[in-house]
mmCIF file of C-alpha atoms in Angstrom:
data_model
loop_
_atom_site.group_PDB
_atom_site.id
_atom_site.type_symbol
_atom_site.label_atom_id
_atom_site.label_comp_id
_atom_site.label_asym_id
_atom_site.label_seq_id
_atom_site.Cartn_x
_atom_site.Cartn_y
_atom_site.Cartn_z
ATOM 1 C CA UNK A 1 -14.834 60.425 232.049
ATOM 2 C CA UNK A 2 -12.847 61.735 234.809
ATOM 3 C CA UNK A 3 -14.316 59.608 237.480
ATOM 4 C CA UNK A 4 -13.839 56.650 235.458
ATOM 5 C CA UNK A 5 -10.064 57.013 234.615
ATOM 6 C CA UNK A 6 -9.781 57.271 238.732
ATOM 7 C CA UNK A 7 -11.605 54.245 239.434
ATOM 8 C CA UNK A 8 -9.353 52.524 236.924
ATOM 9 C CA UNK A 9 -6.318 54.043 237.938
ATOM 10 C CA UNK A 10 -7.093 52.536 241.409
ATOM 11 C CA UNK A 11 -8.157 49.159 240.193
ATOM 12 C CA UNK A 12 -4.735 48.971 238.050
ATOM 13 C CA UNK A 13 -2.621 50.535 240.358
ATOM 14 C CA UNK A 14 -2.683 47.236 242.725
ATOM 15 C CA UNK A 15 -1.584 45.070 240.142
ATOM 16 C CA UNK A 16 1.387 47.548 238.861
ATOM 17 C CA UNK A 17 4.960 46.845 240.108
ATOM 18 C CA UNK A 18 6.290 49.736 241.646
ATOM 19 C CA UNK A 19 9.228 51.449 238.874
ATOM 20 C CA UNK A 20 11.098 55.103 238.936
ATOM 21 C CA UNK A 21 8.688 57.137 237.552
ATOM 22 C CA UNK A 22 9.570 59.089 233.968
ATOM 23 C CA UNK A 23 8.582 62.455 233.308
ATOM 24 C CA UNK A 24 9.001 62.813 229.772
ATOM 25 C CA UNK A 25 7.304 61.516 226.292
ATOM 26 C CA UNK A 26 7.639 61.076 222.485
ATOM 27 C CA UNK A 27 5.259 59.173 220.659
ATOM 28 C CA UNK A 28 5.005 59.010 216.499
ATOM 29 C CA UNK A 29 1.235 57.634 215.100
ATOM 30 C CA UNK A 30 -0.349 56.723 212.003
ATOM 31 C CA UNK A 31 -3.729 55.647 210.988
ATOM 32 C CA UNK A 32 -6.627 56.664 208.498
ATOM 33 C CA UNK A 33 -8.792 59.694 209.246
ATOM 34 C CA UNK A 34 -12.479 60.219 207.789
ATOM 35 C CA UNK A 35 -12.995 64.211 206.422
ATOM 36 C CA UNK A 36 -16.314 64.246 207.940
ATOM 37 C CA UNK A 37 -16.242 67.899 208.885
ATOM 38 C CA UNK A 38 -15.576 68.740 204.851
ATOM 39 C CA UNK A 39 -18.590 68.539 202.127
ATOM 40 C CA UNK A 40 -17.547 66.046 199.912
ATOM 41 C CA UNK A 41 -16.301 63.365 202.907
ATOM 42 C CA UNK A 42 -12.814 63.117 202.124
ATOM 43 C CA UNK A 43 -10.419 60.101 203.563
ATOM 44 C CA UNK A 44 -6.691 59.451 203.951
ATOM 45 C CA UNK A 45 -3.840 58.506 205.937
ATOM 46 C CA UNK A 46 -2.749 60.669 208.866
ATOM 47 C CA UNK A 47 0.450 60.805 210.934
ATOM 48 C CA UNK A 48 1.256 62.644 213.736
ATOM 49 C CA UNK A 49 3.994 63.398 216.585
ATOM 50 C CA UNK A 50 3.281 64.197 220.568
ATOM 51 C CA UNK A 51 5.537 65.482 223.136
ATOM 52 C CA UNK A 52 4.952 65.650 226.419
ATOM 53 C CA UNK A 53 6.049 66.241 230.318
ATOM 54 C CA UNK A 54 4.797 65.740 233.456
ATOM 55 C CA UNK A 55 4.490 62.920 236.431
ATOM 56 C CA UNK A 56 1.930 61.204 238.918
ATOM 57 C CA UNK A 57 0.873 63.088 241.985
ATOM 58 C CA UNK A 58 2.019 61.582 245.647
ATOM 59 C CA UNK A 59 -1.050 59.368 246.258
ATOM 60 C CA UNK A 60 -2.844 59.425 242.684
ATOM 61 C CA UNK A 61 -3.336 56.512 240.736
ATOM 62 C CA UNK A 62 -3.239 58.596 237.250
ATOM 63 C CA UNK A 63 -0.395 60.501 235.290
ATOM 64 C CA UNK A 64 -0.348 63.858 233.907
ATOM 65 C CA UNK A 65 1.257 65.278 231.477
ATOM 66 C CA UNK A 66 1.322 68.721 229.498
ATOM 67 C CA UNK A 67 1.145 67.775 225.701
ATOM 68 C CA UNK A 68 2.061 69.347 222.348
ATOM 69 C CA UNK A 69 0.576 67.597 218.839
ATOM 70 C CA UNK A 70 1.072 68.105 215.632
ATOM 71 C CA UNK A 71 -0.371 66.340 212.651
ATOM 72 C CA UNK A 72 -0.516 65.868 209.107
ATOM 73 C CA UNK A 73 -3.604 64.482 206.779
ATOM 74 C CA UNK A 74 -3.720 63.915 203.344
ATOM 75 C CA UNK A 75 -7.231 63.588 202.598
ATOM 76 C CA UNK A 76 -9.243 62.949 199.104
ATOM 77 C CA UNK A 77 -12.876 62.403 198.046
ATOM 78 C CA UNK A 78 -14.999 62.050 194.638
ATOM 79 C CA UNK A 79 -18.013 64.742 194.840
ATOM 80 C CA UNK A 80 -21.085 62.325 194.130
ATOM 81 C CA UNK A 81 -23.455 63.807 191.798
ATOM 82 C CA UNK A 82 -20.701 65.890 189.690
ATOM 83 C CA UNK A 83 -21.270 65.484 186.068
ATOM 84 C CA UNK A 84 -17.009 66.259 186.141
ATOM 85 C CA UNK A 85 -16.211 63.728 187.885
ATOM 86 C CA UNK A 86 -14.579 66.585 190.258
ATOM 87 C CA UNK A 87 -12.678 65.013 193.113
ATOM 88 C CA UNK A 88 -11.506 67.171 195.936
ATOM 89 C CA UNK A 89 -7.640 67.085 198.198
ATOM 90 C CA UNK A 90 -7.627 68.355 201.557
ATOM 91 C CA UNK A 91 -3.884 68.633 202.959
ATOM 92 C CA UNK A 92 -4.579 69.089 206.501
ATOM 93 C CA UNK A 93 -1.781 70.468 209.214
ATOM 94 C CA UNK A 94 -2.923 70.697 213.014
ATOM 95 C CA UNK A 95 -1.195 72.044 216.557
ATOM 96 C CA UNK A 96 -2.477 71.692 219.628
ATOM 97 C CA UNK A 97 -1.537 72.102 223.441
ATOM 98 C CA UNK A 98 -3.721 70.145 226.242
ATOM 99 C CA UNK A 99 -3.756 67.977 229.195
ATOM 100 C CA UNK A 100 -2.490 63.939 228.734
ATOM 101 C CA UNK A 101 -4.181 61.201 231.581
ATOM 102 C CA UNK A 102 -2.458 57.962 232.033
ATOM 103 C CA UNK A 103 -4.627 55.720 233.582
ATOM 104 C CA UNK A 104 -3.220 51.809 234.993
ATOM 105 C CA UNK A 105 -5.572 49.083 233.752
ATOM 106 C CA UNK A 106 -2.813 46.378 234.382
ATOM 107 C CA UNK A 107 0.482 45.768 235.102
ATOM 108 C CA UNK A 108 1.631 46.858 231.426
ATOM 109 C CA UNK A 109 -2.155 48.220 230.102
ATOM 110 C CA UNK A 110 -2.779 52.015 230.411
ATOM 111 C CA UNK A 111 -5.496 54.049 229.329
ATOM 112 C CA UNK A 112 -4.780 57.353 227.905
ATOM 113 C CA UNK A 113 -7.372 60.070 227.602
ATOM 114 C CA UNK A 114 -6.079 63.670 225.648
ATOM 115 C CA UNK A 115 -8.080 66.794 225.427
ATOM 116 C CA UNK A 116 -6.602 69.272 223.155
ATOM 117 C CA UNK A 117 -7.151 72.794 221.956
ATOM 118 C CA UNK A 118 -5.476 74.049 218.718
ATOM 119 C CA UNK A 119 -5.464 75.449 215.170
ATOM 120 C CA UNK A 120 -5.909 73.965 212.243
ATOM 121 C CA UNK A 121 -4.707 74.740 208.567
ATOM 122 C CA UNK A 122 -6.394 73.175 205.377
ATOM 123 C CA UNK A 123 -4.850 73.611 201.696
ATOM 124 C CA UNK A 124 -7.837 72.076 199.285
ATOM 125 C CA UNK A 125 -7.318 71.630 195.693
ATOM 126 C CA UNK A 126 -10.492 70.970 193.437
ATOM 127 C CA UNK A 127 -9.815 68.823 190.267
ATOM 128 C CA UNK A 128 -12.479 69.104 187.129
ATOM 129 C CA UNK A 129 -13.345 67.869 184.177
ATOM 130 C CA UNK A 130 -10.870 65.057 185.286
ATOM 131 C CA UNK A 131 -7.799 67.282 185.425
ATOM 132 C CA UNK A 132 -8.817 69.867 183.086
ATOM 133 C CA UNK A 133 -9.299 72.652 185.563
ATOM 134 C CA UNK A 134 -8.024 73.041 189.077
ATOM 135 C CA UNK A 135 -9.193 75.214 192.356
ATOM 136 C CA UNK A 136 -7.094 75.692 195.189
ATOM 137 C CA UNK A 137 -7.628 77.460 198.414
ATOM 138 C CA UNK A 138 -6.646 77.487 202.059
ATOM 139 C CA UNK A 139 -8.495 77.624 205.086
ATOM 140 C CA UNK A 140 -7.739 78.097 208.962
ATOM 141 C CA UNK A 141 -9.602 78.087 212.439
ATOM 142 C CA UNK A 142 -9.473 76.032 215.138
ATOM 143 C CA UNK A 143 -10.453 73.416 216.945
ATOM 144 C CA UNK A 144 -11.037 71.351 219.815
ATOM 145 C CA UNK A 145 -9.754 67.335 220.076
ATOM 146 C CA UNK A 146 -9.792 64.316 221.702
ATOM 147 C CA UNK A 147 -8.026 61.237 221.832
ATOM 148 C CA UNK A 148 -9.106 57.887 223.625
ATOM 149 C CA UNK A 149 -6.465 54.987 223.327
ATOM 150 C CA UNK A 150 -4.729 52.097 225.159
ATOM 151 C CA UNK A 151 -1.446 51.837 225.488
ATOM 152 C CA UNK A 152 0.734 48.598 226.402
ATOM 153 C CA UNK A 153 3.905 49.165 227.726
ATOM 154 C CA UNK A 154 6.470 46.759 226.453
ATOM 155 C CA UNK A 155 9.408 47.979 228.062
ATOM 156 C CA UNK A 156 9.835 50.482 230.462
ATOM 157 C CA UNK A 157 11.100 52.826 228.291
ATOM 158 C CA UNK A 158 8.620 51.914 225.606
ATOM 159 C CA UNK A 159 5.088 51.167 224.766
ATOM 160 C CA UNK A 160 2.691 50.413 221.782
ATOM 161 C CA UNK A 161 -1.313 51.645 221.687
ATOM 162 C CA UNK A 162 -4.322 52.290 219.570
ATOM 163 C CA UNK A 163 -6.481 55.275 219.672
ATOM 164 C CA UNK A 164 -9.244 57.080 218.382
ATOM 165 C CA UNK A 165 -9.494 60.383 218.276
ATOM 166 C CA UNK A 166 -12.152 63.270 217.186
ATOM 167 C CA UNK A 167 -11.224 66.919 215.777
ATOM 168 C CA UNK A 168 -14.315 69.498 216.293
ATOM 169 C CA UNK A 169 -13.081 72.586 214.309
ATOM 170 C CA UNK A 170 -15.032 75.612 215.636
ATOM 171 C CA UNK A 171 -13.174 78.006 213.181
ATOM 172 C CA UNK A 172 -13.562 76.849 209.660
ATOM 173 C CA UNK A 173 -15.447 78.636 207.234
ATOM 174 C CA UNK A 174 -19.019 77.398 207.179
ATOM 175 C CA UNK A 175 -19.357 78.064 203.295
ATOM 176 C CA UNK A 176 -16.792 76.290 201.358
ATOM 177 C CA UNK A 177 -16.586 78.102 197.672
ATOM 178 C CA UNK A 178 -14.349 75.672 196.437
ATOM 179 C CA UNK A 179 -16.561 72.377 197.787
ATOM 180 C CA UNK A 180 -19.909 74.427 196.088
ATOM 181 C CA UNK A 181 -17.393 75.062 192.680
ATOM 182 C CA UNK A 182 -16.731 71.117 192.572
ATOM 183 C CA UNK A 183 -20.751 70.556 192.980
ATOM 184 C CA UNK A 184 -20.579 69.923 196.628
ATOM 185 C CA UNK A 185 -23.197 71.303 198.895
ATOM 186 C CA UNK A 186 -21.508 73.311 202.142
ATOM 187 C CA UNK A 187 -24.094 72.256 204.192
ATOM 188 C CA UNK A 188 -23.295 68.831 204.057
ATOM 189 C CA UNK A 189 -20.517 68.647 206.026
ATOM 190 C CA UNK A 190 -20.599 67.405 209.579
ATOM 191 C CA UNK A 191 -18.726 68.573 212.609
ATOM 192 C CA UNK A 192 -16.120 66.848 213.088
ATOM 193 C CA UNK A 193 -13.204 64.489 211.719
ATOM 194 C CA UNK A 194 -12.452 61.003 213.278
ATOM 195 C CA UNK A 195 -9.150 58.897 213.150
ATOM 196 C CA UNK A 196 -7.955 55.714 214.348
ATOM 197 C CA UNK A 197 -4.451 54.156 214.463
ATOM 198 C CA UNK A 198 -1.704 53.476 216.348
ATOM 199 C CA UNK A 199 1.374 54.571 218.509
ATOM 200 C CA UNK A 200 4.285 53.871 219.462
ATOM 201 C CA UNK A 201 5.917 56.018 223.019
ATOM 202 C CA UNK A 202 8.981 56.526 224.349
ATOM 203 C CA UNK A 203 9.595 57.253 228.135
ATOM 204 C CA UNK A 204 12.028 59.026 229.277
#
């Protein structure tokens, strides 16, 4: 991945007009995030905020920046199989810290690759018996992302992107008693949660 954001960065960086670097970010996203590290498969809208610093080496083609994330899910999913008709909410809040490269494609078209590492906090609420009973509980660990997006700088202040990203949580408990309450099996969940959406940046 490394090697590849170089060879880009060198490609692009011929066709990129020379500008005053910035060394400072703020980008706001949105998008819709699968729950495929949770039993039941939960989905939602997500939204998140990133701030950033850093700058391009003398004689690199690619930016680096330190990053900080934080994002919020609200995630919901049916259990299939439950004679209930038990549906599960997952109200997920992540941090992170990690490394953010900028890579020219074009004059205005970057690539952007994040690694992150970070915690995550989940608040689940069980409904059953369609509202007749309710099971809450919260869960923590944390977890390992990244992010792979393009960005298209309209202004040089400001750009617009898309990205993709993947969560890996390495911390979360492995037997979920509320998923098994609602009818779920623990073992069906996956490893990780994947998002798309997109971004707007400021550069400053």
């Amino acid at each position: 991945m490394f090697a590849l954001l170089i060879s880009l960065g060198i490609a692009g960086a011929q066709e990129v007009r020379a500008e005053p670097g910035t060394y400072f970010l703020i980008e706001g996203d949105g998008g819709y995030e699968i729950g495929g590290a949770f039993a039941e498969g939960p989905d939602g809208w997500a939204r998140g905020i990133t701030i950033g610093a850093g700058a391009k080496p003398k004689g690199w083609p690619l930016r680096f920046f330190g990053i900080a994330s934080f994002s919020w899910a609200d995630l919901d999913g049916a259990v299939e199989g439950s004679a209930e008709g038990a549906v599960i909410e997952r109200d997920a809040f992540k941090w992170s810290l990690g490394l953010r490269v900028i890579a020219p494609i074009a004059e205005r078209l970057r690539a952007v690759v994040d690694t992150t590492l970070g915690s995550i906090l989940v608040d689940s609420t069980a409904i059953l018996g369609r509202g007749a009973e309710r099971i809450a509980s919260r869960d923590e660990g944390f977890f390992v992302g990244v992010r792979i997006g393009l960005q298209w700088r309209l202004h040089y202040r400001a750009s617009v992107g898309a990205r993709f990203d993947v969560t890996l949580p390495t911390g979360l408990s492995s037997f979920d008693p509320l998923a098994e309450a609602a009818g779920a099996r623990s073992g069906d969940a996956g490893s990780a949660n994947a998002a798309f959406g997109i971004t707007a940046t400021f550069h400053l």
